[in-house]
Each structure stands twice: as C-alpha cells, then as structure tokens.
Amino acid sequence: MTLRQDEGTDSWPLRPWIMAAICAVGGLIFHSLTDHHYPDSVPALRQAAATFAAIATVSFVMTVEQRRWLWSIAFAAGWGAVVALVGWFTAGYNSNPTIFEWPFLSGVFAVLLAAPLFQTLRDEGAWRFPYTRLHTHAWTDAVIGAAALVFVGISFLLAWLIAGLFDLIGLDFIKKLLQKDWFGWVLAGFAFGAAVGLLRERDALVATLQRLVMVVLGVLAPVLGAALLLFLLSIPFTGLTKLWDSSIPATPMMLLAGAGAVLLANAVIGNGADDRATSRVLRVSAQVLVLAVLPLAIIAAVSIGQRIGQYGLTPERMWGVVAVGVAIVYGLAGWWVVAKGRNGFDDVLRPLQTKLALGLCGLALFLALPILDFGLMSAASQMHRLTAGEVKPAEFDWKAMAYDFGPAGRARLKLVADSGPPDQRKLAGAALASKSRYSVEEDVKTADSAAKLDQFLRVNPKGATLTPAQRDAVAATPLCRVSMCVVTMLDDRTGLVAGQSIERGNLVLNRIRMDAKGQWSNEYYSFDETADGTGAQPSTAAPDLTTVPVEVRKVERRQLFIDGKPAGKPFE
C-alpha cells in the first residue's frame, strides 16, 4: 500500500537518508562559510556563497522527486544562484555588510512562491498549472516545512537530554560535541532533511493533516468575516483619525487583516468544487472576506500615503507601497470574481489566483534584482525635505542617509558636507565619519551641540575659557543642548558640567577628564558622591543656571577608619 498522495509517483524508501545526508552536508558548508569572529562581519562574498548553499539545499530537498529529478537540481541551483547574487549585492549596498535587506527577503519570498509552481510544472511536464495540484503542493510544502522545523527542535531537545544523561556519569563528550557550532548545523540539517524525506514519502497522511488544518481555519472564517464587516461599517461613524492616532501602525495592521482574509477564504473554497465547504454560512463568510480585502487595502494606502506626505520616502515605506499595491490588485480581483461568479465566485477565483501567484512571483523576483534603487529615490525625497525647510537639520534622519539609503545616501551626505549650508556641513560630516549606525545619532547630536555651544554655555569662574578639546568634551555631554549649562574646571585635567538633558528636567552632573594620552572624555557624575553624612541627597531641581552662583567649596567630613582604611560612608 502506497502512502504517496499522487499514485503515479514511485515510492523512494531511501529518500529520508539521502535528504538527511544532503542537508547535513549543506549545514556543514553553511557553517564553514559563516563562521567568523565577532564583532567582525562576514565578507559579502562568503555571505552570498552561504546563501547559495542554504537556498539550493532546502529548495532541492523540498521539491525533488525521482520523476524528472534533474529538473529539481536545475531549479535549486538556479534559484540558489539568483538569491545568492541578490544577497551579494545587498550585502555591499550599505556601509555595514549585511545580507538581510529588503531585496534579499523579496528574493526568498519569490523562491517560496516558485516552489509549488515548479512542482506543478514538473508533474505536468508542460506549462500547465491545474489549480488542484498547485494548491495541494502549496499547502503540503507549508505543512511539511513547518513540521520539519518542529522536528529539528525536538531533535535538539532529545540530543541535550542524552548528553545530560551521559554527563551524570562523567562522560561529557556528547555535551562538548553539542557545544560545537559546526555540529549544531550538521544536526539541524540532518534532522530537517530526514523529517522532509519521511513526510514526503507519506504525503498522503500529510494531505489528511492539511485538510484538517483547512477545516479548522474554515471555521474561523465567519468570525473574521463578521469582525471585518463590523469594522468597515464602523469607519463612516468613527472616521479614520483614531486609526492614525493609535499606537499600532495602521498600514501593517490592514495588510495583516487582508492576508488573514485571503488565507481563511482559501481554506473555505478548497481545491475545487468538490472540496469547498458545503455550509452556506462558511461560503458567505468567504465572500465577505474576499470583498473586505479591497477596502482594507484602500485604508492601508491612505495610511502610508499620509506617512509619506509627512516624513518622505524611505525604502521601508516604498516596500510598504508595493505590498499595498499587491493588496489592491487582489482586492479588485475579488470584487470582479464576486460580481461575475455570484454564489459560484470561487470557480472564477481559483484560476485567477494561479495567475496572480505567477505575477506575484515575477514581481518579487524583479524587485529583488538591482534594477530599482529604492535608496536613491528615498535619498532624493529626504534631501528635498531638508532643502525645502520641511525638517530642521538637527531633526533630520542623518543615520538613514548614512546607513539605510546605500551609495546614493552617502553621496548626498558628502555633497552636503562639502558644499552645503554651514549648519548642515558639520552634521553631514559627523554622520559620514561615524563608525557604525548605532553611534551616528549621538555623533550628529554632538556635532550640532558643538555648533550651538555658545548659546547655552557658561564657564565658571567668569572670564575663564575652554580649550577646543575641552569644548568638544562638553559638547559630547547631553547637558548643553536644550538649556543653559555651567562648566566648572577643577584643574587642567578635570571639570564638572551641570545642566539638563531634557527641557524642564532635573539637574544632572557630568564629569569631563583628560586621560594619560591627552584625550578628553565625559562620564555621568552621580549625586551619590556628594551625599552628606545623614544620607540626605541634595535637591536635583534645576535652578536658573544663567545667574545662579556656582562655586567649589572644601567640605570637612568625619568617617570611620579600620586598620587605616575607610569603612562605610561619611556620617558628618
């Protein structure tokens, strides 16, 4: 008795072992390419090679059959090469080489869409995509992939349990092996490949689980359908203002709701007329869900349009525009199929969804390739806002220009640093000189503070001056940026800065000091160090530092000493 869903597909008893071996080798190769010393990053070329190994391995084991197995090799190698090239480009796009940029994720999404399309094409042996077979492959791949990942987790738990048992009797070789990074990748690959092989050989059972999942999801369709209907009917009375004022971003919430509607609607309509739900309530709910996608997408479009109008373009917002566009297309298609098919709308929707899947796969691949430069468009948009005075230089997103917009962003920064307005040159130069994206914001604030320091700086005693290095150290504190601050130099190597880090905040002290190499730095100086013997703390309410007397006093204290060493805090 065969356990294969497609009776025309031959059994392959050795598949689990072959797939486990392939994935184990793939895991070892992946580790060898990504192994490095932190905090150094992996070179872009090695990241691309590791991507090829991961994508090609997973694509092959998820799609291969004995029938036309060479096709699976070509599919896996082709997509592995495409995504690796995309990763190589994205890793070199920004200053910090990382492969996990939006184009790379778009390429991975394209692979996920392409896998069931390829499996259907392979089974048919021609450019045909019967909906039943395509839909079955998509759901089966999702179930097998999720189950295989769960099996990987269980395998690690079992491995650590066995290691713990042997460790109890003094044999720690398994524990030490599990602590090796390379072995973890080998074990993960072996477990994943074995699970995929076992489940693929028993995909008739997986199909039963898939139908069970669809039944459960179908039951949720009336719940989401009623909720979305009430939500959309409430909008004319509540307006959209509360959506914009909410702490939850409206655009991703609308898109997530639309994706949920598509998922549950497909669970109800099934693979075909014989597979769709017979309950009228479920089928009406599926209609409502399909119709709800368009208004949700329109709300998302208004939301992201308002965001772009307020803050300009960024790559993330442009990808959001793409997602909203896809949702609008699907929503329009949903209204068309309901108008055309009425109660039998699903018969019209299924073949249309196949075409939409092909188009979406092609769009994801196109956007992954280095054809459209969202960073270039975003840099132009943000610089227009800056030059038009829509945003103050101190509030401008210099970090995004330096680290998120690619070569175009840094080129614009260099142009500003070389020939921009005086108040912007130092800020652009500080952003370009920052060593990482995590320090650029503070570097820019320091540069802005240095340019405006004389507006807030008071040096004590009156008439004293600071050297350029001391001024830079003071500017690096957050205390001379929003209100008056007082700098009191205790000697040539140490000074105290008193001020507020936020408007109407408490009085805060920072200490600036010069090290043995002549470099100045600053640090927080706690009021605890000035506590008196009673333990009472001085008031931290900020006085008017413009005129208030500031002085250094000698204070005599009494403290307990034991064996010539101080014990405890001063008590007087």
Coordinates of C-alpha atoms in Angstrom, one line a residue:
M1 CA 0.0 0.0 0.0
T2 CA 1.5 3.3 -1.0
L3 CA 1.4 6.3 1.3
R4 CA 2.0 8.8 -1.6
Q5 CA -0.7 11.3 -2.4
D6 CA 0.0 11.0 -6.1
E7 CA -0.4 7.3 -7.0
G8 CA 1.7 7.9 -10.1
T9 CA 4.7 8.8 -8.0
D10 CA 7.0 5.9 -7.2
S11 CA 8.0 5.1 -3.6
W12 CA 11.5 6.1 -2.6
P13 CA 12.5 4.3 0.6
L14 CA 16.0 5.8 0.8
R15 CA 14.7 9.3 0.5
P16 CA 14.9 10.2 4.2
W17 CA 18.5 9.1 4.5
I18 CA 19.5 10.8 1.2
M19 CA 17.8 14.0 2.2
A20 CA 19.3 13.9 5.7
A21 CA 22.8 13.4 4.3
I22 CA 22.3 16.3 1.8
C23 CA 21.1 18.7 4.4
A24 CA 23.8 17.7 6.9
V25 CA 26.5 18.5 4.3
G26 CA 24.7 21.7 3.5
G27 CA 24.6 22.7 7.1
L28 CA 28.4 22.0 7.4
I29 CA 29.1 24.1 4.3
F30 CA 26.9 26.9 5.6
H31 CA 28.7 26.9 8.9
S32 CA 32.1 27.0 7.3
L33 CA 31.1 30.0 5.2
T34 CA 29.6 32.0 8.0
D35 CA 32.0 31.1 10.8
H36 CA 33.8 34.3 11.9
H37 CA 35.0 36.2 15.0
Y38 CA 32.6 38.7 16.5
P39 CA 32.1 41.7 16.1
D40 CA 33.7 41.4 12.7
S41 CA 31.1 40.8 9.9
V42 CA 31.2 38.1 7.3
P43 CA 32.5 39.3 3.9
A44 CA 29.8 39.8 1.3
L45 CA 31.1 37.1 -1.0
R46 CA 31.0 34.5 1.8
Q47 CA 27.5 35.6 2.7
A48 CA 26.5 35.1 -0.9
A49 CA 28.1 31.6 -1.0
A50 CA 26.4 30.7 2.2
T51 CA 23.1 31.9 0.8
F52 CA 23.6 29.7 -2.3
A53 CA 24.3 26.6 -0.1
A54 CA 21.2 27.3 2.1
I55 CA 18.7 28.1 -0.7
A56 CA 19.9 25.4 -3.1
T57 CA 19.9 22.7 -0.4
V58 CA 16.4 23.5 1.0
S59 CA 14.9 24.0 -2.4
F60 CA 16.2 20.7 -3.6
V61 CA 15.1 18.6 -0.7
M62 CA 11.6 20.3 -0.6
T63 CA 10.9 19.8 -4.3
V64 CA 12.8 16.7 -5.6
E65 CA 11.1 13.5 -6.8
Q66 CA 12.5 10.6 -8.7
R67 CA 10.5 11.7 -11.7
R68 CA 12.4 14.5 -13.5
W69 CA 14.9 14.8 -10.7
L70 CA 17.3 16.7 -12.9
W71 CA 14.7 19.4 -13.1
S72 CA 14.8 19.8 -9.3
I73 CA 18.6 20.1 -9.4
A74 CA 18.3 22.9 -12.0
F75 CA 15.5 24.6 -10.0
A76 CA 17.5 24.5 -6.8
A77 CA 20.8 25.6 -8.4
G78 CA 19.1 28.4 -10.4
W79 CA 17.2 29.9 -7.5
G80 CA 20.2 29.5 -5.3
A81 CA 22.4 31.4 -7.7
V82 CA 19.8 34.1 -8.2
V83 CA 19.2 34.7 -4.4
A84 CA 23.0 34.5 -3.8
L85 CA 23.6 37.2 -6.4
V86 CA 20.9 39.3 -4.8
G87 CA 22.4 38.7 -1.4
W88 CA 25.9 39.7 -2.7
F89 CA 24.5 42.9 -4.0
T90 CA 22.5 43.8 -0.8
A91 CA 25.5 42.9 1.4
G92 CA 27.6 45.5 -0.4
Y93 CA 24.8 48.1 -0.7
N94 CA 25.2 49.8 2.7
S95 CA 28.3 50.5 4.7
N96 CA 27.7 47.7 7.2
P97 CA 27.7 44.5 5.1
T98 CA 24.6 42.6 5.9
I99 CA 22.6 40.4 3.6
F100 CA 19.3 40.8 5.3
E101 CA 17.9 43.7 3.4
W102 CA 14.5 44.0 1.7
P103 CA 15.6 42.9 -1.8
F104 CA 17.1 39.7 -0.3
L105 CA 13.9 39.0 1.6
S106 CA 12.0 39.6 -1.6
G107 CA 14.2 37.0 -3.3
V108 CA 13.5 34.5 -0.6
F109 CA 9.7 35.2 -0.9
A110 CA 10.0 34.6 -4.7
V111 CA 11.6 31.2 -4.0
L112 CA 8.7 30.2 -1.7
L113 CA 6.2 31.2 -4.4
A114 CA 8.1 29.5 -7.1
A115 CA 8.4 26.1 -5.3
P116 CA 4.8 24.9 -5.7
L117 CA 4.6 26.4 -9.2
F118 CA 7.7 24.4 -10.2
Q119 CA 6.4 21.2 -8.6
T120 CA 3.1 21.6 -10.6
L121 CA 5.1 22.2 -13.7
R122 CA 7.3 19.2 -13.1
D123 CA 4.3 16.9 -12.5
E124 CA 2.5 18.1 -15.6
G125 CA 5.6 18.1 -17.7
A126 CA 4.4 21.2 -19.5
W127 CA 3.5 24.8 -18.9
R128 CA 0.2 24.0 -17.1
F129 CA -0.9 24.8 -13.6
P130 CA -4.1 22.9 -12.6
Y131 CA -5.4 24.7 -9.5
T132 CA -6.0 21.5 -7.5
R133 CA -2.4 20.3 -7.9
L134 CA -0.9 23.7 -7.4
H135 CA -3.0 24.4 -4.3
T136 CA -2.1 21.0 -2.9
H137 CA 1.6 21.5 -3.4
A138 CA 1.5 24.9 -1.7
W139 CA -0.3 23.6 1.4
T140 CA 1.7 20.4 1.6
D141 CA 5.0 22.3 1.4
A142 CA 3.9 24.6 4.2
V143 CA 2.8 21.7 6.4
I144 CA 6.0 19.7 5.7
G145 CA 8.3 22.7 6.2
A146 CA 6.7 23.6 9.5
A147 CA 6.6 20.1 10.8
A148 CA 10.3 19.6 9.8
L149 CA 11.3 22.7 11.8
V150 CA 9.4 21.4 14.8
F151 CA 11.2 18.0 14.4
V152 CA 14.6 19.9 14.4
G153 CA 13.6 21.5 17.7
I154 CA 12.6 18.1 19.2
S155 CA 15.9 16.6 17.9
F156 CA 17.9 19.2 19.8
L157 CA 15.9 18.6 23.0
L158 CA 16.5 14.9 22.7
A159 CA 20.2 15.3 22.0
W160 CA 20.6 17.5 25.1
L161 CA 18.7 15.0 27.2
I162 CA 21.0 12.2 26.1
A163 CA 24.0 14.5 26.7
G164 CA 22.7 15.2 30.2
L165 CA 22.3 11.5 31.0
F166 CA 25.9 10.7 30.0
D167 CA 27.2 13.8 31.8
L168 CA 25.7 12.4 35.0
I169 CA 28.2 9.5 34.9
G170 CA 31.1 11.7 33.9
L171 CA 31.0 11.2 30.2
D172 CA 30.7 14.7 28.7
F173 CA 31.8 14.0 25.1
I174 CA 28.2 14.4 23.7
K175 CA 27.8 17.6 25.6
K176 CA 31.0 19.0 24.3
L177 CA 30.0 18.0 20.8
L178 CA 26.7 19.8 21.0
Q179 CA 28.5 22.9 22.1
K180 CA 30.4 23.0 18.8
D181 CA 28.8 25.3 16.3
W182 CA 29.6 23.1 13.3
F183 CA 27.9 20.1 14.9
G184 CA 24.8 22.1 15.7
W185 CA 24.4 23.0 12.0
V186 CA 25.1 19.4 10.9
L187 CA 22.5 18.1 13.4
A188 CA 19.9 20.7 12.3
G189 CA 20.5 19.8 8.7
F190 CA 20.3 16.1 9.3
A191 CA 17.1 16.4 11.3
F192 CA 15.4 18.7 8.8
G193 CA 16.3 16.6 5.8
A194 CA 15.2 13.4 7.5
A195 CA 11.9 14.9 8.5
V196 CA 11.2 16.3 5.0
G197 CA 12.1 12.9 3.5
L198 CA 9.9 10.9 5.9
L199 CA 6.9 13.3 5.5
R200 CA 7.3 13.5 1.7
E201 CA 7.2 9.6 1.5
R202 CA 4.0 9.8 3.5
D203 CA 2.4 12.8 1.9
A204 CA -1.0 11.1 1.8
L205 CA -1.0 11.4 5.6
V206 CA 0.2 15.0 5.3
A207 CA -2.7 15.7 3.0
T208 CA -5.1 14.4 5.7
L209 CA -3.4 16.8 8.2
Q210 CA -3.7 19.6 5.6
R211 CA -7.4 19.0 5.2
L212 CA -7.8 19.1 8.9
V213 CA -5.9 22.4 9.1
M214 CA -8.2 23.8 6.4
V215 CA -11.3 22.7 8.2
V216 CA -10.1 24.4 11.4
L217 CA -9.2 27.5 9.6
G218 CA -12.5 27.5 7.7
V219 CA -14.4 27.5 11.0
L220 CA -12.7 30.8 11.8
A221 CA -13.8 32.4 8.6
P222 CA -17.2 33.6 9.9
V223 CA -15.5 35.1 13.0
L224 CA -13.0 37.2 11.0
G225 CA -15.6 37.9 8.3
A226 CA -18.1 39.3 10.9
A227 CA -15.3 41.3 12.6
L228 CA -14.1 42.9 9.4
L229 CA -17.6 43.7 8.3
L230 CA -18.4 45.4 11.6
F231 CA -15.0 47.2 11.4
L232 CA -15.6 48.6 7.9
L233 CA -19.2 49.6 8.7
S234 CA -18.0 51.5 11.7
I235 CA -15.5 53.6 9.8
P236 CA -18.1 56.1 8.4
F237 CA -19.1 56.9 12.0
T238 CA -15.8 56.8 13.8
G239 CA -13.6 58.2 11.0
L240 CA -10.0 57.4 10.3
T241 CA -8.5 59.8 12.8
K242 CA -8.4 57.3 15.6
L243 CA -6.5 54.9 13.3
W244 CA -3.8 57.5 12.7
D245 CA -3.6 58.4 16.4
S246 CA -3.4 54.7 17.5
S247 CA 0.0 53.4 18.8
I248 CA -0.5 50.4 16.4
P249 CA 0.6 51.3 12.9
A250 CA -2.4 51.2 10.6
T251 CA -0.8 50.1 7.4
P252 CA 0.7 46.8 8.6
M253 CA -2.5 46.0 10.6
M254 CA -4.7 46.5 7.5
L255 CA -2.4 44.4 5.4
L256 CA -2.2 41.7 8.0
A257 CA -6.0 41.6 8.2
G258 CA -6.2 41.4 4.4
A259 CA -3.7 38.5 4.4
G260 CA -5.8 36.7 7.0
A261 CA -8.9 37.2 5.0
V262 CA -7.3 35.7 1.9
L263 CA -6.0 32.7 3.9
L264 CA -9.3 31.9 5.5
A265 CA -11.2 32.4 2.3
N266 CA -9.0 29.9 0.6
A267 CA -9.5 27.4 3.4
V268 CA -13.2 27.6 2.8
I269 CA -13.2 27.3 -1.0
G270 CA -10.6 24.5 -1.0
N271 CA -9.0 22.9 -4.1
G272 CA -12.1 22.7 -6.2
A273 CA -15.9 22.5 -6.3
D274 CA -15.8 19.0 -4.6
D275 CA -13.5 20.3 -1.9
R276 CA -15.2 23.5 -0.9
A277 CA -17.2 23.9 2.3
T278 CA -20.9 22.9 1.9
S279 CA -22.1 25.2 4.7
R280 CA -23.8 28.3 3.4
V281 CA -22.6 30.3 6.3
L282 CA -19.0 29.4 5.5
R283 CA -19.3 30.2 1.9
V284 CA -21.0 33.6 2.5
S285 CA -18.2 34.3 5.0
A286 CA -15.6 33.5 2.3
Q287 CA -17.4 36.0 0.0
V288 CA -17.3 38.7 2.7
L289 CA -13.6 38.0 3.3
V290 CA -12.7 38.3 -0.4
L291 CA -14.7 41.6 -0.6
A292 CA -13.1 43.0 2.5
V293 CA -9.6 42.9 1.1
L294 CA -10.1 46.0 -1.2
P295 CA -11.4 48.4 1.5
L296 CA -8.7 47.3 3.9
A297 CA -6.1 47.9 1.2
I298 CA -7.5 51.3 0.4
I299 CA -7.3 52.3 4.1
A300 CA -3.7 51.0 4.1
A301 CA -3.0 53.1 1.0
V302 CA -4.3 56.2 2.7
S303 CA -2.3 55.5 5.8
I304 CA 1.0 55.0 4.1
G305 CA 0.3 57.9 1.7
Q306 CA -0.2 60.2 4.8
R307 CA 3.0 58.8 6.3
I308 CA 5.0 59.5 3.2
G309 CA 3.5 63.0 2.9
Q310 CA 4.6 63.8 6.5
Y311 CA 8.0 62.1 6.6
G312 CA 9.0 61.5 3.0
L313 CA 10.1 58.3 1.3
T314 CA 12.2 55.5 2.9
P315 CA 13.0 52.0 1.5
E316 CA 10.7 50.5 4.1
R317 CA 7.8 52.8 3.1
M318 CA 8.4 52.0 -0.6
W319 CA 8.2 48.3 0.1
G320 CA 5.0 49.1 2.0
V321 CA 3.7 50.8 -1.1
V322 CA 4.4 47.6 -3.1
A323 CA 2.6 45.5 -0.5
V324 CA -0.4 47.8 -0.6
G325 CA -0.4 47.7 -4.4
V326 CA -0.5 43.9 -4.4
A327 CA -3.4 44.0 -1.9
I328 CA -5.3 46.5 -4.0
V329 CA -4.9 44.3 -7.1
Y330 CA -6.1 41.2 -5.2
G331 CA -9.0 43.3 -3.8
L332 CA -10.1 44.4 -7.2
A333 CA -9.8 40.8 -8.5
G334 CA -12.0 39.7 -5.5
W335 CA -14.7 42.2 -6.4
W336 CA -14.6 41.2 -10.0
V337 CA -15.0 37.5 -9.3
V338 CA -17.8 38.0 -6.9
A339 CA -19.6 40.2 -9.4
K340 CA -19.1 37.7 -12.1
G341 CA -19.5 34.4 -10.3
R342 CA -22.0 35.4 -7.6
N343 CA -22.5 32.3 -5.4
G344 CA -20.0 30.4 -7.6
F345 CA -17.4 33.1 -7.2
D346 CA -14.8 30.5 -6.1
D347 CA -14.8 28.8 -9.5
V348 CA -13.7 32.1 -11.1
L349 CA -11.3 32.9 -8.3
R350 CA -9.2 29.8 -8.4
P351 CA -7.7 30.1 -11.9
L352 CA -7.4 33.9 -11.3
Q353 CA -5.4 33.2 -8.1
T354 CA -3.0 31.0 -10.2
K355 CA -2.3 33.9 -12.5
L356 CA -1.9 36.2 -9.5
A357 CA 0.6 33.8 -8.0
L358 CA 2.7 33.8 -11.2
G359 CA 2.6 37.5 -11.4
L360 CA 3.5 38.0 -7.7
C361 CA 6.4 35.6 -8.1
G362 CA 7.7 37.6 -11.0
L363 CA 7.2 40.9 -9.2
A364 CA 9.1 39.6 -6.1
L365 CA 12.0 38.5 -8.3
F366 CA 12.0 41.8 -10.3
L367 CA 12.1 43.8 -7.0
A368 CA 14.9 41.6 -5.6
L369 CA 17.2 42.3 -8.6
P370 CA 19.2 45.5 -8.5
I371 CA 17.0 47.3 -11.1
L372 CA 15.1 49.7 -9.0
D373 CA 17.1 51.6 -6.4
F374 CA 14.7 52.5 -3.5
G375 CA 17.6 54.0 -1.6
L376 CA 18.2 56.5 -4.5
M377 CA 14.6 57.5 -4.5
S378 CA 14.5 57.8 -0.7
A379 CA 17.6 59.9 -0.6
A380 CA 16.2 62.3 -3.1
S381 CA 13.0 62.6 -1.2
Q382 CA 14.6 63.2 2.2
M383 CA 17.1 65.8 0.8
H384 CA 14.2 67.6 -0.8
R385 CA 12.5 67.8 2.6
L386 CA 15.7 69.2 4.1
T387 CA 16.4 71.8 1.4
A388 CA 12.7 72.9 1.4
G389 CA 12.9 73.5 5.2
E390 CA 10.3 70.8 6.0
V391 CA 12.6 69.4 8.6
K392 CA 15.2 71.1 10.8
P393 CA 18.8 70.0 10.3
A394 CA 19.0 68.8 13.9
E395 CA 15.9 66.6 13.5
F396 CA 16.9 65.3 10.1
D397 CA 17.5 61.5 9.8
W398 CA 21.2 61.6 9.1
K399 CA 21.6 58.0 10.2
A400 CA 19.2 56.7 7.5
M401 CA 21.2 58.8 4.9
A402 CA 24.4 57.2 6.0
Y403 CA 23.4 53.6 6.6
D404 CA 20.0 52.9 5.0
F405 CA 20.0 54.5 1.6
G406 CA 23.0 52.9 0.1
P407 CA 25.6 54.7 -2.1
A408 CA 23.1 57.4 -3.1
G409 CA 22.5 58.4 0.5
R410 CA 26.2 58.6 1.3
A411 CA 26.9 60.5 -1.9
R412 CA 24.2 63.1 -0.9
L413 CA 25.8 63.4 2.5
K414 CA 29.2 64.0 1.0
L415 CA 27.7 66.7 -1.2
V416 CA 26.2 68.4 1.9
A417 CA 29.4 68.0 3.9
D418 CA 31.5 69.6 1.1
S419 CA 29.2 72.4 -0.1
G420 CA 26.0 72.5 1.9
P421 CA 24.8 75.3 4.3
P422 CA 27.2 75.8 7.2
D423 CA 24.7 74.5 9.8
Q424 CA 24.4 71.2 7.9
R425 CA 28.0 70.6 6.9
K426 CA 29.2 69.5 10.4
L427 CA 26.1 67.3 10.8
A428 CA 26.7 65.6 7.5
G429 CA 30.4 65.2 8.2
A430 CA 29.7 63.7 11.6
A431 CA 27.2 61.2 10.0
L432 CA 29.8 60.2 7.4
A433 CA 32.6 59.8 10.0
S434 CA 30.5 57.6 12.3
K435 CA 31.9 54.1 12.7
S436 CA 28.6 52.4 13.0
R437 CA 24.9 53.1 12.5
Y438 CA 24.5 52.8 16.3
S439 CA 26.8 55.8 17.0
V440 CA 25.7 58.1 14.2
E441 CA 22.8 59.6 16.0
E442 CA 24.9 60.6 19.0
D443 CA 27.7 61.8 16.8
V444 CA 25.3 64.1 14.9
K445 CA 23.9 65.4 18.2
T446 CA 27.4 66.1 19.4
A447 CA 28.3 68.0 16.2
D448 CA 25.0 70.0 16.5
S449 CA 25.8 70.8 20.1
A450 CA 29.3 71.9 19.3
A451 CA 28.0 74.3 16.7
K452 CA 25.5 75.8 19.1
L453 CA 27.5 75.5 22.3
D454 CA 28.0 79.3 22.9
Q455 CA 24.2 79.7 23.1
F456 CA 24.0 77.6 26.3
L457 CA 27.5 77.6 27.7
R458 CA 28.5 79.3 30.9
V459 CA 32.1 78.8 32.2
N460 CA 32.9 79.2 35.8
P461 CA 34.6 81.3 37.1
K462 CA 33.6 84.2 35.0
G463 CA 36.1 85.1 32.3
A464 CA 37.6 81.6 32.1
T465 CA 37.8 79.9 28.7
L466 CA 37.9 76.3 27.5
T467 CA 40.3 74.8 25.0
P468 CA 38.9 73.3 21.8
A469 CA 39.4 69.8 23.2
Q470 CA 37.5 70.7 26.4
R471 CA 34.7 72.3 24.3
D472 CA 34.4 69.1 22.3
A473 CA 34.2 67.1 25.5
V474 CA 31.5 69.4 26.9
A475 CA 29.5 69.1 23.6
A476 CA 29.6 65.3 23.8
T477 CA 27.6 65.5 27.0
P478 CA 23.8 65.8 26.7
L479 CA 23.6 68.8 29.1
C480 CA 24.3 71.8 26.9
R481 CA 21.7 71.1 24.2
V482 CA 18.3 72.3 25.4
S483 CA 19.1 74.9 28.2
M484 CA 21.9 76.7 30.0
C485 CA 24.8 74.6 31.4
V486 CA 27.7 75.5 33.7
V487 CA 31.2 74.2 33.3
T488 CA 33.5 74.4 36.3
M489 CA 37.1 73.3 35.7
L490 CA 38.6 71.8 38.8
D491 CA 42.1 71.7 37.3
D492 CA 43.7 71.4 33.9
R493 CA 42.6 67.8 33.6
T494 CA 39.1 67.6 35.2
G495 CA 35.9 69.6 35.0
L496 CA 32.3 69.3 36.0
V497 CA 29.3 70.1 33.7
A498 CA 26.0 70.9 35.3
G499 CA 22.8 71.1 33.2
Q500 CA 19.6 69.4 32.0
S501 CA 19.4 66.6 29.4
I502 CA 15.8 67.4 28.7
E503 CA 13.7 70.5 28.9
R504 CA 12.4 71.2 32.4
G505 CA 14.4 68.2 33.7
N506 CA 16.3 67.7 36.9
L507 CA 19.9 69.0 37.4
V508 CA 22.4 66.4 36.2
L509 CA 26.2 66.4 36.5
N510 CA 28.8 65.1 34.0
R511 CA 32.5 64.9 34.6
I512 CA 35.0 65.7 31.8
R513 CA 38.6 64.5 32.2
M514 CA 41.8 64.1 30.2
D515 CA 43.5 60.7 30.2
A516 CA 47.2 59.9 30.0
K517 CA 47.2 60.2 26.2
G518 CA 45.7 63.7 26.3
Q519 CA 42.3 62.5 25.1
W520 CA 39.2 64.1 26.7
S521 CA 36.1 62.1 27.6
N522 CA 33.0 62.6 29.6
E523 CA 31.1 60.4 32.1
Y524 CA 28.0 60.6 34.3
Y525 CA 28.8 62.0 37.7
S526 CA 26.3 60.8 40.3
F527 CA 25.0 63.0 43.1
D528 CA 25.5 60.0 45.4
E529 CA 29.2 61.0 45.6
T530 CA 28.1 64.3 47.2
A531 CA 25.8 62.8 49.8
D532 CA 26.2 64.2 53.3
G533 CA 26.6 62.1 56.4
T534 CA 22.9 61.9 57.1
G535 CA 22.3 60.2 53.7
A536 CA 20.1 63.0 52.6
Q537 CA 20.5 63.9 48.9
P538 CA 20.8 67.4 47.6
S539 CA 17.9 68.8 45.6
T540 CA 18.2 68.0 41.9
A541 CA 15.6 70.6 40.8
A542 CA 17.4 72.7 38.2
P543 CA 17.9 76.4 39.2
D544 CA 18.4 79.2 36.7
L545 CA 22.0 78.4 35.7
T546 CA 22.3 81.7 33.8
T547 CA 22.7 83.7 37.0
V548 CA 22.8 81.3 40.0
P549 CA 26.0 81.4 42.0
V550 CA 28.3 78.4 41.2
E551 CA 31.3 77.7 43.4
V552 CA 33.6 74.9 44.6
R553 CA 33.8 74.5 48.4
K554 CA 36.0 72.5 50.7
V555 CA 33.9 70.2 52.9
E556 CA 35.2 68.6 56.1
R557 CA 33.8 65.2 56.8
R558 CA 34.1 62.5 59.5
Q559 CA 34.2 58.8 58.7
L560 CA 35.1 55.6 60.4
F561 CA 38.5 54.0 59.6
I562 CA 39.6 50.4 60.5
D563 CA 43.2 49.5 60.2
G564 CA 43.8 52.7 58.4
K565 CA 41.1 52.0 55.8
P566 CA 37.8 53.8 55.4
A567 CA 34.7 51.8 56.4
G568 CA 31.2 52.9 55.3
K569 CA 30.1 56.4 54.2
P570 CA 30.9 59.6 55.9
F571 CA 28.5 60.3 58.8
E572 CA 29.1 64.0 59.2

